CSV table of C-alpha atoms in Angstrom, one decimal:
chain,number,residue,atom,x,y,z
A,1,ASP,CA,80.6,93.5,112.2
A,2,GLN,CA,84.2,92.3,112.5
A,3,GLN,CA,84.3,88.6,111.8
A,4,VAL,CA,88.1,88.6,112.0
A,5,LYS,CA,89.7,90.5,114.9
A,6,GLN,CA,93.2,91.4,115.6
A,7,ASN,CA,93.0,93.2,118.9
A,8,SER,CA,96.6,94.4,119.1
A,9,PRO,CA,97.2,97.2,116.7
A,10,SER,CA,100.9,97.1,117.4
A,11,LEU,CA,103.6,94.9,118.9
A,12,SER,CA,107.2,95.6,119.6
A,13,VAL,CA,109.9,92.9,120.3
A,14,GLN,CA,113.6,92.6,120.5
A,15,GLU,CA,115.6,91.0,117.7
A,16,GLY,CA,116.1,87.3,118.4
A,17,ARG,CA,113.0,87.0,120.6
A,18,ILE,CA,109.7,85.4,119.8
A,19,SER,CA,106.9,87.5,118.2
A,20,ILE,CA,103.4,86.3,118.8
A,21,LEU,CA,100.5,87.8,116.8
A,22,ASN,CA,97.0,86.9,117.7
A,23,CYS,CA,93.8,86.7,115.8
A,24,ASP,CA,90.2,85.8,116.8
A,25,TYR,CA,87.3,85.0,114.5
A,26,THR,CA,83.5,84.7,115.0
A,27,ASN,CA,82.3,82.9,111.9
A,28,SER,CA,82.2,79.2,112.5
A,29,MET,CA,82.0,78.6,108.7
A,30,PHE,CA,85.6,79.7,108.3
A,31,ASP,CA,87.8,76.7,107.5
A,32,TYR,CA,90.9,78.1,106.1
A,33,PHE,CA,93.2,80.8,107.6
A,34,LEU,CA,96.0,82.8,106.2
A,35,TRP,CA,98.6,85.3,107.4
A,36,TYR,CA,99.8,88.1,105.1
A,37,LYS,CA,102.7,90.5,105.6
A,38,LYS,CA,102.5,94.0,104.3
A,39,TYR,CA,105.2,96.6,103.9
A,40,PRO,CA,104.3,100.3,103.5
A,41,ALA,CA,103.2,101.1,99.9
A,42,GLU,CA,103.2,97.5,98.9
A,43,GLY,CA,100.6,94.8,98.5
A,44,PRO,CA,100.1,92.0,101.1
A,45,THR,CA,102.4,89.0,100.7
A,46,PHE,CA,101.3,85.6,101.6
A,47,LEU,CA,103.2,84.2,104.6
A,48,ILE,CA,101.6,81.0,105.8
A,49,SER,CA,98.2,79.3,106.0
A,50,ILE,CA,96.4,76.6,107.9
A,51,SER,CA,93.4,74.4,107.2
A,52,SER,CA,90.8,73.8,109.9
A,53,ILE,CA,91.7,70.1,109.9
A,54,LYS,CA,95.1,71.0,111.4
A,55,ASP,CA,96.1,72.7,114.6
A,56,LYS,CA,99.6,73.7,113.6
A,57,ASN,CA,101.6,74.5,110.5
A,58,GLU,CA,105.2,75.4,110.4
A,59,ASP,CA,107.4,77.0,107.8
A,60,GLY,CA,110.9,77.9,108.8
A,61,ARG,CA,110.7,80.6,111.4
A,62,PHE,CA,107.0,80.9,111.1
A,63,THR,CA,104.4,78.7,112.9
A,64,VAL,CA,100.7,79.2,112.9
A,65,PHE,CA,98.6,77.6,115.6
A,66,LEU,CA,94.8,77.1,115.4
A,67,ASN,CA,92.5,76.6,118.3
A,68,LYS,CA,89.1,75.9,116.7
A,69,SER,CA,87.2,75.6,120.0
A,70,ALA,CA,88.4,79.0,121.0
A,71,LYS,CA,88.1,80.4,117.4
A,72,HIS,CA,91.6,81.7,117.9
A,73,LEU,CA,94.8,81.5,115.9
A,74,SER,CA,98.3,82.9,116.4
A,75,LEU,CA,101.4,83.4,114.4
A,76,HIS,CA,104.7,82.8,116.0
A,77,ILE,CA,107.9,84.2,114.6
A,78,VAL,CA,111.1,82.9,116.1
A,79,PRO,CA,113.7,84.3,116.1
A,80,SER,CA,112.4,87.7,115.1
A,81,GLN,CA,114.5,89.8,112.8
A,82,PRO,CA,114.4,93.5,112.0
A,83,GLY,CA,113.3,92.6,108.4
A,84,ASP,CA,110.1,91.1,109.9
A,85,SER,CA,108.9,94.6,110.8
A,86,ALA,CA,105.7,95.1,108.9
A,87,VAL,CA,101.9,94.9,109.3
A,88,TYR,CA,100.6,91.4,109.6
A,89,PHE,CA,97.1,90.6,108.5
A,90,CYS,CA,95.1,87.6,109.6
A,91,ALA,CA,92.6,86.4,107.0
A,92,ALA,CA,90.0,83.7,106.9
A,93,GLU,CA,87.9,82.0,104.2
A,94,ALA,CA,84.9,79.8,104.2
A,95,SER,CA,86.0,77.6,101.3
A,96,GLY,CA,82.7,75.7,101.0
A,97,GLY,CA,82.9,75.8,97.2
A,98,SER,CA,85.2,77.3,94.7
A,99,ASN,CA,84.9,80.9,95.9
A,100,TYR,CA,88.0,82.6,97.2
A,101,LYS,CA,86.8,85.5,99.3
A,102,LEU,CA,89.1,86.5,102.2
A,103,THR,CA,87.9,88.3,105.3
A,104,PHE,CA,90.8,90.3,106.8
A,105,GLY,CA,91.5,91.6,110.2
A,106,LYS,CA,92.7,95.2,110.7
A,107,GLY,CA,96.3,94.1,111.0
A,108,THR,CA,99.0,94.3,113.7
A,109,LEU,CA,102.1,96.4,113.2
A,110,LEU,CA,105.1,94.4,114.3
A,111,THR,CA,108.3,96.3,115.1
A,112,VAL,CA,111.4,94.3,115.7
A,113,ASN,CA,114.1,96.3,117.4
A,114,PRO,CA,117.8,95.6,116.7
B,1,ASN,CA,108.5,86.9,85.8
B,2,ALA,CA,106.1,89.8,86.5
B,3,GLY,CA,103.7,89.7,89.4
B,4,VAL,CA,100.4,91.4,89.6
B,5,MET,CA,100.7,94.9,88.0
B,6,GLN,CA,98.4,97.7,89.0
B,7,ASN,CA,98.2,101.1,87.6
B,8,PRO,CA,98.2,103.8,88.3
B,9,ARG,CA,99.9,103.6,91.7
B,10,HIS,CA,98.4,106.9,92.8
B,11,LEU,CA,95.2,108.5,91.4
B,12,VAL,CA,93.7,111.8,92.3
B,13,ARG,CA,90.2,112.6,91.2
B,14,ARG,CA,87.8,115.5,92.0
B,15,ARG,CA,84.4,114.7,93.3
B,16,GLY,CA,82.1,113.6,90.5
B,17,GLN,CA,84.8,112.4,88.2
B,18,GLU,CA,85.4,108.8,87.1
B,19,ALA,CA,88.2,106.6,88.4
B,20,ARG,CA,89.6,103.7,86.4
B,21,LEU,CA,91.9,101.3,88.1
B,22,ARG,CA,93.7,98.6,86.1
B,23,CYS,CA,95.1,95.3,87.1
B,24,SER,CA,97.2,92.9,85.0
B,25,PRO,CA,97.3,89.5,86.7
B,26,VAL,CA,100.2,87.1,86.9
B,27,LYS,CA,100.7,85.6,83.5
B,28,GLY,CA,98.5,82.5,83.2
B,29,HIS,CA,96.2,83.4,86.1
B,30,SER,CA,92.6,83.6,85.1
B,31,HIS,CA,91.1,84.5,88.6
B,32,VAL,CA,91.1,88.1,89.7
B,33,TYR,CA,90.0,89.6,93.0
B,34,TRP,CA,89.6,93.3,94.0
B,35,TYR,CA,89.9,94.4,97.6
B,36,ARG,CA,89.6,97.9,99.2
B,37,GLN,CA,91.4,99.1,102.2
B,38,LEU,CA,90.0,102.1,103.9
B,39,PRO,CA,92.3,104.0,106.3
B,40,GLU,CA,93.0,102.1,109.6
B,41,GLU,CA,91.0,99.1,108.3
B,42,GLY,CA,91.7,95.7,106.9
B,43,LEU,CA,91.2,94.8,103.3
B,44,LYS,CA,87.6,94.1,102.3
B,45,PHE,CA,86.6,91.9,99.5
B,46,MET,CA,84.8,93.6,96.6
B,47,VAL,CA,84.6,91.4,93.6
B,48,TYR,CA,85.8,88.1,92.1
B,49,LEU,CA,86.1,87.7,88.4
B,50,GLN,CA,87.2,85.1,85.9
B,51,LYS,CA,87.8,85.9,82.3
B,52,GLU,CA,84.7,87.6,81.0
B,53,ASN,CA,82.7,86.6,84.0
B,54,ILE,CA,81.8,88.1,87.4
B,55,ILE,CA,81.7,85.3,89.9
B,56,ASP,CA,81.0,87.2,93.1
B,57,GLU,CA,80.4,90.9,93.4
B,58,SER,CA,78.8,90.7,96.9
B,59,GLY,CA,81.3,93.2,98.4
B,60,MET,CA,81.0,95.8,95.7
B,61,PRO,CA,78.6,98.8,96.2
B,62,LYS,CA,75.6,98.4,94.0
B,63,GLU,CA,75.9,101.9,92.6
B,64,ARG,CA,78.7,103.7,90.8
B,65,PHE,CA,81.1,100.7,91.0
B,66,SER,CA,81.7,98.2,88.2
B,67,ALA,CA,84.4,95.7,87.3
B,68,GLU,CA,85.3,93.7,84.3
B,69,PHE,CA,87.9,91.2,83.2
B,70,PRO,CA,87.8,91.0,79.4
B,71,LYS,CA,89.1,88.2,77.3
B,72,GLU,CA,92.1,90.3,76.3
B,73,GLY,CA,93.6,93.0,78.5
B,74,PRO,CA,93.7,93.9,82.2
B,75,SER,CA,90.9,93.8,84.7
B,76,ILE,CA,89.3,97.2,85.2
B,77,LEU,CA,87.6,98.5,88.4
B,78,ARG,CA,85.6,101.6,87.5
B,79,ILE,CA,84.1,104.1,89.9
B,80,GLN,CA,81.8,106.7,88.5
B,81,GLN,CA,81.0,110.0,90.2
B,82,VAL,CA,83.6,109.5,92.9
B,83,VAL,CA,82.9,110.8,96.4
B,84,ARG,CA,85.4,111.5,99.2
B,85,GLY,CA,84.4,108.2,100.9
B,86,ASP,CA,85.9,106.4,97.9
B,87,SER,CA,89.4,107.5,99.0
B,88,ALA,CA,91.2,104.2,99.8
B,89,ALA,CA,93.8,101.8,98.6
B,90,TYR,CA,92.5,99.4,96.1
B,91,PHE,CA,94.3,96.1,95.8
B,92,CYS,CA,94.0,93.5,93.0
B,93,ALA,CA,95.0,89.9,93.5
B,94,SER,CA,95.2,86.9,91.1
B,95,SER,CA,95.4,83.2,91.4
B,96,PRO,CA,95.6,80.3,89.0
B,97,THR,CA,92.5,78.7,90.4
B,98,GLY,CA,89.6,79.9,92.6
B,99,THR,CA,90.3,77.5,95.5
B,100,ALA,CA,91.7,78.4,98.8
B,101,ASP,CA,94.7,76.1,98.6
B,102,THR,CA,96.4,78.1,96.0
B,103,GLU,CA,98.1,81.3,96.9
B,104,ALA,CA,96.7,84.6,95.7
B,105,PHE,CA,99.3,87.2,94.7
B,106,PHE,CA,98.5,90.8,95.4
B,107,GLY,CA,99.5,93.8,93.5
B,108,GLN,CA,101.0,97.0,95.0
B,109,GLY,CA,97.7,98.7,95.0
B,110,THR,CA,96.3,101.9,93.6
B,111,ARG,CA,95.8,104.7,96.1
B,112,LEU,CA,92.8,106.8,95.2
B,113,THR,CA,92.4,110.2,96.6
B,114,VAL,CA,89.2,112.1,96.0
B,115,VAL,CA,89.5,115.9,96.5
């Protein structure tokens, strides 16, 4: 039962263009969402997050959009750079209390071509 | 300024042996989380520990798996009598608090292979 779904296993874009990574969730209790970036043989690195009280959060080249009614979020990277090539994981959490328990999607492999 | 340190990076065990995975959190972090990533899957939560306490072990198999985070020393994830299905990457993360608005830092993972 996948509560967080990343339906595109891979995405390829040209350097300088926009990368859009999508994520859907089914659990309406999720109220905090995160994106992690992972290089091979390394652990995930936090990229950006968004609370359910917002619909957009921006940090430099990275912007996350949240559409609560559609239970959908997306990560935009612009302009894309070859160093952005990695697996991107969407994660969600039902903060509720003090627990910190992330539910991850399966990831999308982004390849940025020079 | 060391991040989360996991060792060993790679571990090979024969079926039936025990596997011990170690995690030293970021200095000053008292909250530790273990996740498992099976091939072609996302990371799945296993257990959340604070110093000397297990807070949430809802993602950990009831048998053969145990975790601890003693007052002194690293957190340990222990898998007894390993089976081939335990082959996975095991990631540890730590944070200064247990709330979602503080970033969790992940280690590089331990890749367990059961032969």
